[in-house]
């Protein structure tokens, strides 16, 4: 007698999903990059996630300009530029204008594993992350090598606390708070205002009026800010030359002009306090008579 056959499906192995992806894990010991799930699973453009993953995998010092990224990816400049702007807006990417030891100003790119995190002790020391940039009226496209910042999760970060806002000059804080009335994009947090207040106080001490400071900080801003408002303001406060000291309004006392006379001897013009003879005629008058 033949065995009975059943058309029922076999039970799935315990713990295995019945649909969706099934990972086949391989333990990697070299040539791999750790990316947070928040970045890898970021909703939106796949180009943005792909560019972020590619930049994360690069060693420090690798150029990440738009031209360099276009040579690697098949997407064009528009999509690559949009991806970089999205990463910058989300806090993963930061561009700073920094002065080299030789005095040159260059744009450097910092990439963060966790937005707003603090760097590990391992990487060599650029300035503290999330420092307000020197940024500039118009920030150019990425032209400098990338500098990675391996960061802890926000709960483990030990960021240096800025000076409290209550210790800042109230006049400087008032100037910073009023910037949003001129440009609605210039909204600052309490910590950002505390960092920027000393620079505004320096300008006030140099003789600038609050309205003049507002004009210098808001003039010529681009339609699309490529950096955070605090970074642009910090750059302008640092790089804009201070005004020259205000000179006294008292009138300058000028020396009196000696009047002009015609010589009584030769009728030549000369300057003297009183009319008479010029110096040459007086000299000839003192010569002894020739017999």
XYZ file of N, CA, C and O in Angstrom, residues 9-213:
820
model
N 1.087 22.812 2.951
C 2.423 23.406 2.958
C 3.133 23.077 4.248
O 2.532 22.939 5.311
N 4.437 22.907 4.129
C 5.232 22.621 5.304
C 5.313 23.860 6.185
O 5.284 24.995 5.708
N 5.416 23.697 7.501
C 5.546 24.804 8.437
C 6.894 25.503 8.217
O 7.909 24.868 7.956
N 6.862 26.782 8.292
C 8.111 27.533 8.172
C 8.985 27.260 9.376
O 8.506 26.923 10.462
N 10.281 27.368 9.156
C 11.209 27.155 10.262
C 10.913 28.144 11.367
O 10.514 29.297 11.139
N 11.078 27.718 12.585
C 10.769 28.564 13.739
C 11.609 29.826 13.710
O 12.818 29.777 13.547
N 10.955 30.967 13.879
C 11.663 32.236 13.933
C 11.898 32.879 12.589
O 12.278 34.045 12.530
N 11.720 32.226 11.470
C 11.951 32.789 10.146
C 10.691 33.515 9.693
O 9.589 33.012 9.864
N 10.819 34.741 9.114
C 9.635 35.462 8.649
C 9.026 34.780 7.445
O 9.710 34.104 6.665
N 7.740 34.936 7.297
C 7.035 34.321 6.170
C 7.019 35.225 4.951
O 6.595 34.800 3.876
N 7.422 36.493 5.110
C 7.475 37.415 3.979
C 8.519 38.486 4.284
O 8.993 38.604 5.412
N 8.840 39.270 3.265
C 9.823 40.326 3.469
C 11.245 39.807 3.339
O 11.502 38.651 2.997
N 12.184 40.679 3.656
C 13.583 40.348 3.478
C 14.070 39.404 4.567
O 13.624 39.454 5.710
N 14.967 38.523 4.203
C 15.641 37.629 5.153
C 17.136 37.874 4.987
O 17.700 37.668 3.910
N 17.772 38.350 6.032
C 19.183 38.693 5.967
C 20.062 37.446 6.063
O 19.794 36.535 6.848
N 21.078 37.456 5.264
C 22.121 36.438 5.349
C 23.371 37.158 5.829
O 24.069 37.824 5.064
N 23.661 37.107 7.109
C 24.720 37.887 7.724
C 26.084 37.231 7.526
O 26.225 36.014 7.589
N 27.062 38.075 7.260
C 28.448 37.638 7.173
C 29.280 38.559 8.046
O 29.223 39.775 7.895
N 30.017 38.011 8.979
C 30.818 38.817 9.886
C 32.005 39.405 9.117
O 32.835 38.678 8.566
N 32.067 40.749 9.073
C 33.140 41.440 8.369
C 34.207 41.863 9.367
O 33.899 42.368 10.447
N 35.437 41.644 8.984
C 36.569 42.035 9.842
C 37.416 43.144 9.222
O 38.338 43.645 9.850
N 37.116 43.534 7.980
C 37.879 44.596 7.323
C 37.025 45.158 6.190
O 36.093 44.513 5.700
N 37.372 46.418 5.779
C 36.697 47.076 4.652
C 35.187 47.157 4.850
O 34.392 46.742 3.999
N 34.767 47.684 5.980
C 33.342 47.898 6.205
C 33.160 49.235 6.923
O 34.103 49.800 7.483
N 31.948 49.768 6.882
C 31.610 51.058 7.470
C 30.377 50.902 8.336
O 29.405 50.245 7.939
N 30.407 51.498 9.537
C 29.268 51.477 10.453
C 28.421 52.723 10.215
O 28.912 53.842 10.258
N 27.151 52.522 9.912
C 26.216 53.605 9.655
C 25.013 53.439 10.579
O 24.502 52.323 10.749
N 24.557 54.518 11.151
C 23.402 54.452 12.038
C 22.144 54.111 11.240
O 22.017 54.451 10.062
N 21.200 53.437 11.918
C 19.942 53.112 11.262
C 19.161 54.369 10.891
O 18.435 54.388 9.898
N 19.318 55.429 11.699
C 18.596 56.662 11.398
C 19.011 57.226 10.043
O 18.195 57.813 9.323
N 20.283 57.052 9.679
C 20.755 57.528 8.384
C 20.430 56.538 7.281
O 19.937 56.922 6.214
N 20.686 55.244 7.515
C 20.455 54.237 6.475
C 18.974 54.106 6.141
O 18.609 53.821 4.988
N 18.082 54.311 7.115
C 16.643 54.168 6.904
C 15.956 55.518 6.737
O 14.742 55.620 6.893
N 16.725 56.563 6.442
C 16.161 57.902 6.307
C 15.157 57.950 5.157
O 15.433 57.518 4.058
N 13.987 58.474 5.433
C 12.959 58.585 4.411
C 13.315 59.709 3.441
O 13.963 60.688 3.810
N 12.887 59.561 2.216
C 13.166 60.585 1.229
C 13.975 60.036 0.067
O 13.748 58.915 -0.398
N 14.931 60.824 -0.375
C 15.688 60.494 -1.567
C 16.695 59.380 -1.299
O 17.460 59.430 -0.336
N 16.696 58.390 -2.191
C 17.701 57.332 -2.094
C 19.080 57.864 -2.452
O 20.099 57.343 -1.974
N 19.139 58.906 -3.285
C 20.430 59.495 -3.635
C 21.078 60.105 -2.396
O 22.289 59.985 -2.185
N 20.279 60.733 -1.543
C 20.827 61.336 -0.327
C 21.435 60.278 0.585
O 22.542 60.454 1.105
N 20.737 59.165 0.776
C 21.262 58.085 1.616
C 22.511 57.478 0.978
O 23.497 57.180 1.661
N 22.482 57.303 -0.337
C 23.644 56.727 -0.999
C 24.863 57.623 -0.918
O 25.981 57.143 -0.673
N 24.679 58.933 -1.091
C 25.811 59.858 -0.978
C 26.349 59.852 0.446
O 27.574 59.864 0.661
N 25.453 59.821 1.435
C 25.898 59.791 2.831
C 26.690 58.523 3.130
O 27.739 58.568 3.791
N 26.205 57.381 2.649
C 26.927 56.128 2.884
C 28.292 56.140 2.196
O 29.288 55.665 2.761
N 28.356 56.715 1.005
C 29.628 56.763 0.281
C 30.624 57.675 0.999
O 31.801 57.303 1.175
N 30.177 58.854 1.435
C 31.078 59.761 2.156
C 31.541 59.127 3.460
O 32.703 59.272 3.853
N 30.645 58.390 4.152
C 31.030 57.736 5.408
C 32.116 56.698 5.192
O 32.939 56.456 6.081
N 32.137 56.083 4.021
C 33.113 55.022 3.760
C 34.475 55.548 3.329
O 35.433 54.781 3.267
N 34.571 56.853 3.030
C 35.824 57.405 2.518
C 36.792 57.716 3.663
O 36.369 58.128 4.748
N 38.085 57.579 3.450
C 39.059 57.988 4.470
C 39.160 59.508 4.541
O 38.803 60.216 3.599
N 39.639 60.010 5.681
C 39.813 61.449 5.836
C 40.755 61.987 4.765
O 41.760 61.370 4.429
N 40.411 63.163 4.265
C 41.232 63.798 3.249
C 40.797 63.527 1.825
O 41.359 64.101 0.894
N 39.791 62.656 1.623
C 39.318 62.373 0.270
C 38.459 63.525 -0.235
O 37.558 63.973 0.468
N 38.696 64.037 -1.427
C 37.860 65.127 -1.952
C 36.415 64.672 -2.119
O 36.147 63.581 -2.613
N 35.484 65.519 -1.693
C 34.054 65.226 -1.831
C 33.353 66.418 -2.479
O 32.236 66.759 -2.110
N 34.019 67.071 -3.413
C 33.368 68.137 -4.154
C 32.276 67.546 -5.027
O 32.190 66.327 -5.242
N 31.406 68.415 -5.524
C 30.330 67.941 -6.392
C 30.915 67.249 -7.628
O 30.416 66.210 -8.069
N 31.988 67.807 -8.168
C 32.613 67.190 -9.337
C 33.154 65.804 -9.007
O 33.015 64.856 -9.798
N 33.777 65.675 -7.817
C 34.323 64.366 -7.434
C 33.217 63.343 -7.226
O 33.362 62.173 -7.602
N 32.098 63.757 -6.621
C 30.985 62.831 -6.409
C 30.319 62.447 -7.724
O 29.885 61.306 -7.897
N 30.252 63.386 -8.667
C 29.654 63.076 -9.973
C 30.502 62.077 -10.755
O 29.972 61.313 -11.574
N 31.809 62.075 -10.514
C 32.658 61.083 -11.181
C 32.386 59.673 -10.658
O 32.594 58.695 -11.379
N 31.916 59.564 -9.411
C 31.642 58.245 -8.832
C 30.224 57.775 -9.125
O 30.010 56.604 -9.457
N 29.254 58.677 -9.006
C 27.856 58.314 -9.204
C 27.413 58.650 -10.627
O 27.995 59.508 -11.301
N 26.355 57.987 -11.063
C 25.806 58.263 -12.392
C 24.861 59.462 -12.379
O 24.521 59.985 -13.440
N 24.427 59.899 -11.196
C 23.559 61.071 -11.109
C 24.334 62.337 -11.470
O 25.562 62.381 -11.358
N 23.611 63.366 -11.889
C 24.234 64.611 -12.293
C 24.408 65.576 -11.140
O 24.124 65.272 -9.969
N 24.875 66.773 -11.470
C 25.194 67.772 -10.455
C 23.969 68.213 -9.665
O 24.068 68.481 -8.467
N 22.814 68.285 -10.310
C 21.614 68.774 -9.620
C 21.227 67.838 -8.489
O 20.991 68.264 -7.349
N 21.173 66.527 -8.764
C 20.789 65.566 -7.727
C 21.854 65.485 -6.629
O 21.525 65.370 -5.444
N 23.128 65.529 -7.022
C 24.190 65.467 -6.017
C 24.148 66.711 -5.131
O 24.275 66.629 -3.899
N 23.965 67.877 -5.727
C 23.889 69.107 -4.939
C 22.701 69.071 -3.994
O 22.798 69.483 -2.831
N 21.565 68.580 -4.469
C 20.385 68.488 -3.612
C 20.625 67.535 -2.451
O 20.228 67.811 -1.313
N 21.310 66.414 -2.716
C 21.603 65.465 -1.637
C 22.500 66.091 -0.574
O 22.290 65.912 0.629
N 23.501 66.859 -1.001
C 24.400 67.509 -0.040
C 23.651 68.539 0.794
O 23.886 68.673 2.002
N 22.748 69.286 0.167
C 21.973 70.268 0.922
C 21.066 69.591 1.945
O 20.900 70.074 3.067
N 20.470 68.444 1.573
C 19.613 67.722 2.518
C 20.421 67.191 3.697
O 19.974 67.262 4.846
N 21.620 66.686 3.435
C 22.461 66.198 4.523
C 22.902 67.335 5.427
O 22.981 67.182 6.655
N 23.163 68.503 4.844
C 23.559 69.651 5.655
C 22.396 70.150 6.493
O 22.564 70.495 7.663
N 21.199 70.184 5.908
C 20.026 70.626 6.656
C 19.695 69.665 7.793
O 19.210 70.088 8.849
N 19.967 68.358 7.597
C 19.696 67.371 8.636
C 20.786 67.317 9.695
O 20.626 66.641 10.713
N 21.910 68.001 9.492
C 22.965 68.037 10.494
C 24.045 66.995 10.325
O 24.956 66.912 11.156
N 23.999 66.200 9.245
C 25.045 65.206 9.033
C 26.300 65.820 8.423
O 27.401 65.311 8.629
N 26.151 66.890 7.689
C 27.271 67.478 6.958
C 27.398 68.946 7.342
O 26.383 69.636 7.520
N 28.629 69.397 7.488
C 28.884 70.798 7.839
C 30.071 71.296 7.022
O 31.066 70.597 6.858
N 29.950 72.529 6.521
C 31.030 73.156 5.774
C 31.483 74.402 6.518
O 30.661 75.246 6.873
N 32.774 74.517 6.771
C 33.336 75.637 7.515
C 34.414 76.324 6.688
O 35.142 75.692 5.943
N 34.493 77.629 6.884
C 35.591 78.418 6.319
C 36.636 78.571 7.413
O 36.383 79.194 8.444
N 37.815 77.983 7.217
C 38.855 77.986 8.233
C 40.149 78.549 7.649
O 40.424 78.406 6.462
N 40.915 79.174 8.523
C 42.179 79.777 8.110
C 43.319 78.805 8.396
O 43.466 78.297 9.507
N 44.140 78.537 7.393
C 45.267 77.632 7.539
C 46.420 78.348 8.244
O 46.423 79.574 8.368
N 47.423 77.581 8.724
C 48.575 78.241 9.366
C 49.295 79.230 8.459
O 49.956 80.140 8.947
N 49.154 79.068 7.145
C 49.808 80.009 6.227
C 48.975 81.255 5.964
O 49.392 82.127 5.208
N 47.799 81.345 6.572
C 46.955 82.513 6.413
C 45.897 82.381 5.335
O 45.077 83.281 5.178
N 45.872 81.291 4.592
C 44.866 81.105 3.548
C 43.552 80.644 4.167
O 43.537 79.940 5.170
N 42.443 81.039 3.555
C 41.116 80.649 4.012
C 40.587 79.578 3.066
O 40.525 79.782 1.853
N 40.214 78.418 3.623
C 39.730 77.308 2.824
C 38.446 76.771 3.426
O 38.176 76.943 4.607
N 37.646 76.114 2.572
C 36.411 75.477 3.014
C 36.696 74.018 3.330
O 37.217 73.288 2.494
N 36.357 73.610 4.561
C 36.542 72.217 4.969
C 35.177 71.599 5.233
O 34.250 72.271 5.670
N 35.076 70.294 4.972
C 33.818 69.573 5.108
C 33.924 68.583 6.268
O 34.876 67.807 6.334
N 32.945 68.626 7.163
C 32.876 67.709 8.304
C 31.623 66.862 8.155
O 30.537 67.377 7.873
N 31.777 65.560 8.337
C 30.642 64.634 8.229
C 30.447 63.950 9.580
O 31.375 63.395 10.147
N 29.218 63.981 10.090
C 28.888 63.468 11.419
C 28.088 62.175 11.308
O 27.129 62.095 10.537
N 28.492 61.187 12.108
C 27.707 59.961 12.168
C 26.348 60.207 12.811
O 25.352 59.618 12.417
N 26.334 61.085 13.816
C 25.103 61.460 14.519
C 25.020 62.974 14.518
O 25.953 63.632 14.991
N 23.971 63.569 14.004
C 23.893 65.042 13.973
C 23.987 65.639 15.368
O 23.326 65.178 16.302
N 24.853 66.631 15.511
C 24.985 67.319 16.783
C 25.783 66.573 17.824
O 25.859 66.999 18.977
N 26.420 65.448 17.450
C 27.177 64.678 18.416
C 28.548 65.264 18.672
O 28.990 66.200 18.012
N 29.234 64.721 19.655
C 30.587 65.162 20.000
C 31.589 64.177 19.425
O 31.308 62.989 19.305
N 32.797 64.623 19.056
C 33.781 63.720 18.450
C 34.382 62.779 19.479
O 34.438 63.070 20.665
N 34.826 61.601 18.981
C 35.610 60.701 19.821
C 36.964 61.327 20.102
O 37.382 62.287 19.481
N 37.689 60.729 21.050
C 39.036 61.206 21.358
C 40.039 60.763 20.313
O 41.151 61.273 20.266
N 39.641 59.801 19.462
C 40.592 59.262 18.523
C 40.992 60.172 17.377
O 42.158 60.369 17.115
N 40.014 60.767 16.636
C 40.407 61.545 15.445
C 41.225 62.753 15.809
O 41.069 63.327 16.879
N 42.147 63.168 14.943
C 42.914 64.385 15.216
C 42.003 65.584 15.268
O 40.959 65.627 14.658
N 42.461 66.620 15.938
C 41.615 67.644 16.443
C 41.297 68.826 15.599
O 41.973 69.810 15.695
N 40.252 68.778 14.799
C 39.743 70.042 14.281
C 39.021 70.784 15.392
O 38.858 70.243 16.474
N 38.571 72.013 15.168
C 37.836 72.727 16.216
C 36.615 71.955 16.645
O 36.151 71.044 15.970
N 36.061 72.319 17.775
C 34.937 71.614 18.360
C 33.806 71.531 17.348
O 33.516 72.477 16.645
N 33.101 70.369 17.247
C 32.031 70.237 16.260
C 30.885 71.168 16.580
O 30.683 71.588 17.704
N 30.117 71.432 15.532
C 28.956 72.304 15.612
C 29.334 73.708 16.013
O 28.502 74.472 16.473
N 30.644 74.054 15.924
C 31.052 75.425 16.213
C 30.479 76.326 15.133
O 30.486 76.002 13.960
N 29.967 77.493 15.499
C 29.483 78.392 14.459
C 30.582 78.701 13.460
O 31.689 79.022 13.824
N 30.258 78.550 12.194
C 31.263 78.680 11.184
C 31.661 80.088 10.901
O 30.921 81.003 11.102
N 32.715 80.074 10.258
C 33.049 81.308 9.666
C 32.354 81.354 8.412
O 32.523 80.706 7.572
N 31.762 80.348 7.987
C 31.001 80.571 6.953
C 31.247 81.888 6.062
O 32.062 82.247 6.261
N 30.458 83.029 5.766
C 30.655 83.968 4.674
C 29.352 84.272 3.981
O 28.443 83.503 4.102
N 29.310 85.403 3.238
C 28.054 85.730 2.570
C 27.551 84.621 1.668
O 26.398 84.313 1.669
N 28.414 84.035 0.887
C 28.025 82.951 -0.006
C 28.998 81.817 0.187
O 30.187 81.978 -0.015
N 28.476 80.661 0.575
C 29.325 79.508 0.805
C 29.446 78.731 -0.494
O 28.435 78.321 -1.074
N 30.629 78.535 -1.031
C 30.776 77.822 -2.301
C 30.493 76.344 -2.152
O 30.317 75.840 -1.043
N 30.459 75.645 -3.242
C 30.259 74.207 -3.215
C 31.443 73.540 -2.559
O 32.482 74.135 -2.335
N 31.251 72.258 -2.229
C 32.307 71.528 -1.547
C 33.566 71.520 -2.400
O 33.567 71.049 -3.528
N 34.652 72.051 -1.849
C 35.902 72.096 -2.602
C 37.058 71.550 -1.784
O 38.164 71.472 -2.272
N 36.826 71.195 -0.536
C 37.915 70.749 0.308
C 37.697 69.300 0.704
O 36.590 68.775 0.609
N 38.749 68.612 1.163
C 38.605 67.222 1.568
C 37.651 67.077 2.729
O 37.455 67.983 3.529
N 37.051 65.878 2.816
C 36.130 65.602 3.912
C 36.920 65.283 5.163
O 37.994 64.689 5.118
N 36.397 65.685 6.310
C 36.964 65.350 7.616
C 35.864 64.689 8.411
O 34.859 65.316 8.735
N 36.013 63.386 8.697
C 34.975 62.643 9.395
C 35.017 62.947 10.881
O 36.074 63.156 11.470
N 33.847 62.965 11.489
C 33.716 63.101 12.931
C 32.952 61.886 13.435
O 31.736 61.797 13.283
N 33.655 60.909 13.995
C 32.998 59.763 14.588
C 32.416 60.194 15.923
O 33.138 60.661 16.794
N 31.119 60.028 16.075
C 30.455 60.627 17.232
C 29.735 59.555 18.026
O 29.385 58.487 17.525
N 29.503 59.844 19.298
C 28.684 59.004 20.151
C 27.227 59.331 19.925
O 26.876 60.329 19.311
N 26.363 58.503 20.461
C 24.945 58.842 20.475
C 24.739 60.054 21.348
O 25.519 60.333 22.252
N 23.661 60.825 21.130
C 23.459 62.041 21.914
C 23.446 61.808 23.412
O 23.875 62.644 24.181
N 22.983 60.638 23.866
C 22.945 60.385 25.304
C 24.333 60.250 25.894
O 24.546 60.477 27.079
N 25.319 59.855 25.052
C 26.664 59.664 25.561
C 27.570 60.851 25.282
O 28.721 60.873 25.698
N 27.080 61.826 24.527
C 27.923 62.951 24.148
C 28.209 63.819 25.356
O 27.359 64.031 26.214
N 29.424 64.329 25.403
C 29.829 65.220 26.482
C 30.247 66.533 25.865
O 31.424 66.883 25.824
N 29.278 67.253 25.310
C 29.568 68.526 24.656
C 29.859 69.596 25.686
O 29.298 69.609 26.779
N 30.753 70.477 25.326
C 31.106 71.569 26.210
C 29.964 72.574 26.281
O 29.451 73.029 25.254
N 29.519 72.894 27.480
C 28.407 73.810 27.658
C 28.876 75.238 27.410
O 29.897 75.665 27.944
N 28.129 75.993 26.585
C 28.513 77.393 26.376
C 28.192 78.230 27.598
O 27.502 77.798 28.525
N 28.697 79.447 27.601
C 28.408 80.358 28.695
C 26.908 80.628 28.737
O 26.243 80.697 27.701
N 26.310 80.767 29.921
C 24.868 81.007 29.993
C 24.496 82.334 29.358
O 25.266 83.292 29.364
N 23.298 82.367 28.814
C 22.839 83.579 28.140
C 22.699 84.735 29.117
O 22.860 85.892 28.737
N 22.425 84.428 30.380
C 22.259 85.500 31.373
C 23.552 86.270 31.612
O 23.520 87.416 32.057
N 24.715 85.628 31.301
C 25.997 86.304 31.495
C 26.398 87.152 30.303
O 27.392 87.868 30.373
N 25.652 87.089 29.210
C 25.996 87.843 28.006
C 25.522 89.281 28.123
O 24.647 89.621 28.926
N 26.112 90.133 27.307
C 25.733 91.545 27.264
C 24.280 91.646 26.786
O 23.960 91.187 25.686
N 23.394 92.236 27.572
C 21.983 92.309 27.135
C 21.789 93.095 25.851
O 20.887 92.802 25.074
N 22.656 94.097 25.606
C 22.528 94.842 24.351
C 22.854 93.945 23.163
O 22.194 94.003 22.120
N 23.890 93.094 23.309
C 24.243 92.180 22.225
C 23.139 91.156 21.994
O 22.813 90.822 20.848
N 22.546 90.644 23.069
C 21.460 89.670 22.935
C 20.262 90.304 22.241
O 19.597 89.685 21.401
N 19.989 91.575 22.557
C 18.863 92.262 21.912
C 19.102 92.429 20.420
O 18.175 92.278 19.606
N 20.340 92.718 20.021
C 20.659 92.848 18.595
C 20.457 91.515 17.887
O 19.873 91.450 16.792
N 20.928 90.427 18.492
C 20.777 89.109 17.883
C 19.313 88.698 17.797
O 18.878 88.095 16.808
N 18.538 88.990 18.820
C 17.127 88.607 18.815
C 16.329 89.374 17.763
O 15.327 88.876 17.248
N 16.772 90.593 17.436
C 16.052 91.417 16.466
C 16.371 91.049 15.021
O 15.714 91.556 14.110
N 17.363 90.183 14.792
C 17.732 89.839 13.421
C 16.601 89.141 12.682
O 16.442 89.306 11.474
N 15.802 88.357 13.399
C 14.713 87.635 12.743
C 13.645 88.580 12.190
O 12.877 88.203 11.314
N 13.582 89.800 12.727
C 12.631 90.767 12.200
C 13.063 91.286 10.827
O 12.233 91.707 10.028
N 14.373 91.256 10.555
C 14.887 91.659 9.246
C 14.882 90.485 8.269
O 14.521 90.637 7.103
N 15.293 89.317 8.740
C 15.322 88.103 7.914
C 14.785 86.965 8.772
O 15.392 86.587 9.779
N 13.627 86.442 8.405
C 12.959 85.422 9.224
C 13.762 84.134 9.336
O 13.466 83.291 10.193
N 14.790 83.950 8.506
C 15.608 82.737 8.582
C 16.632 82.801 9.709
O 17.181 81.774 10.107
N 16.914 83.998 10.217
C 17.965 84.168 11.220
C 17.379 83.962 12.615
O 17.336 84.861 13.449
N 16.930 82.745 12.867
C 16.389 82.367 14.174
C 17.488 81.631 14.942
O 18.044 80.644 14.443
N 17.807 82.090 16.133
C 18.905 81.548 16.920
C 18.367 80.902 18.191
O 17.407 81.393 18.799
N 19.008 79.806 18.584
C 18.686 79.186 19.858
C 19.383 79.941 20.992
O 20.203 80.836 20.762
N 19.059 79.563 22.222
C 19.677 80.212 23.376
C 21.179 79.988 23.396
O 21.960 80.911 23.660
N 21.614 78.763 23.091
C 23.047 78.460 23.075
C 23.760 79.224 21.964
O 24.868 79.737 22.163
N 23.138 79.320 20.793
C 23.762 80.052 19.693
C 23.881 81.541 20.024
O 24.905 82.170 19.730
N 22.851 82.103 20.640
C 22.925 83.519 21.022
C 24.021 83.744 22.054
O 24.722 84.763 22.024
N 24.205 82.793 22.984
C 25.259 82.935 23.984
C 26.641 82.884 23.349
O 27.561 83.585 23.786
N 26.809 82.074 22.281
C 28.111 82.005 21.604
C 28.387 83.273 20.788
O 29.533 83.708 20.689
N 27.364 83.858 20.196
C 27.560 84.998 19.308
C 27.601 86.332 20.050
O 28.109 87.320 19.498
N 27.070 86.374 21.261
C 26.974 87.652 21.974
C 28.328 88.338 22.181
O 28.416 89.565 22.024
N 29.424 87.634 22.526
C 30.701 88.339 22.697
C 31.162 89.061 21.435
O 31.726 90.149 21.508
N 30.936 88.473 20.257
C 31.327 89.146 19.027
C 30.537 90.419 18.791
O 31.085 91.437 18.360
N 29.246 90.388 19.090
C 28.428 91.594 18.945
C 28.864 92.648 19.962
O 28.911 93.841 19.651
N 29.223 92.223 21.174
C 29.698 93.175 22.181
C 30.971 93.868 21.725
O 31.177 95.062 21.989
N 31.845 93.137 21.036
C 33.073 93.746 20.510
C 32.747 94.835 19.498
O 33.372 95.901 19.496
N 31.774 94.579 18.636
C 31.373 95.589 17.652
C 30.754 96.803 18.332
O 30.994 97.937 17.923
N 29.947 96.564 19.366
C 29.356 97.685 20.087
C 30.435 98.536 20.752
O 30.374 99.769 20.746
N 31.438 97.859 21.333
C 32.523 98.590 21.973
C 33.354 99.369 20.963
O 33.982 100.376 21.314
N 33.387 98.910 19.702
C 34.145 99.612 18.663
C 33.417 100.846 18.140
O 33.973 101.581 17.320
N 32.195 101.075 18.593
C 31.481 102.284 18.201
C 30.356 102.078 17.219
O 29.724 103.051 16.794
N 30.063 100.828 16.813
C 28.968 100.582 15.886
C 27.626 100.670 16.607
O 27.485 100.192 17.734
N 26.650 101.231 15.940
C 25.299 101.283 16.467
C 24.597 99.949 16.217
O 24.968 99.203 15.298
N 23.564 99.609 17.000
C 22.832 98.351 16.761
C 22.288 98.250 15.340
O 22.308 97.170 14.742
N 21.805 99.354 14.784
C 21.300 99.302 13.405
C 22.413 99.018 12.402
O 22.203 98.306 11.411
N 23.617 99.551 12.657
C 24.746 99.278 11.763
C 25.164 97.812 11.847
O 25.527 97.199 10.837
N 25.146 97.254 13.053
C 25.485 95.832 13.211
C 24.467 94.961 12.480
O 24.818 93.993 11.802
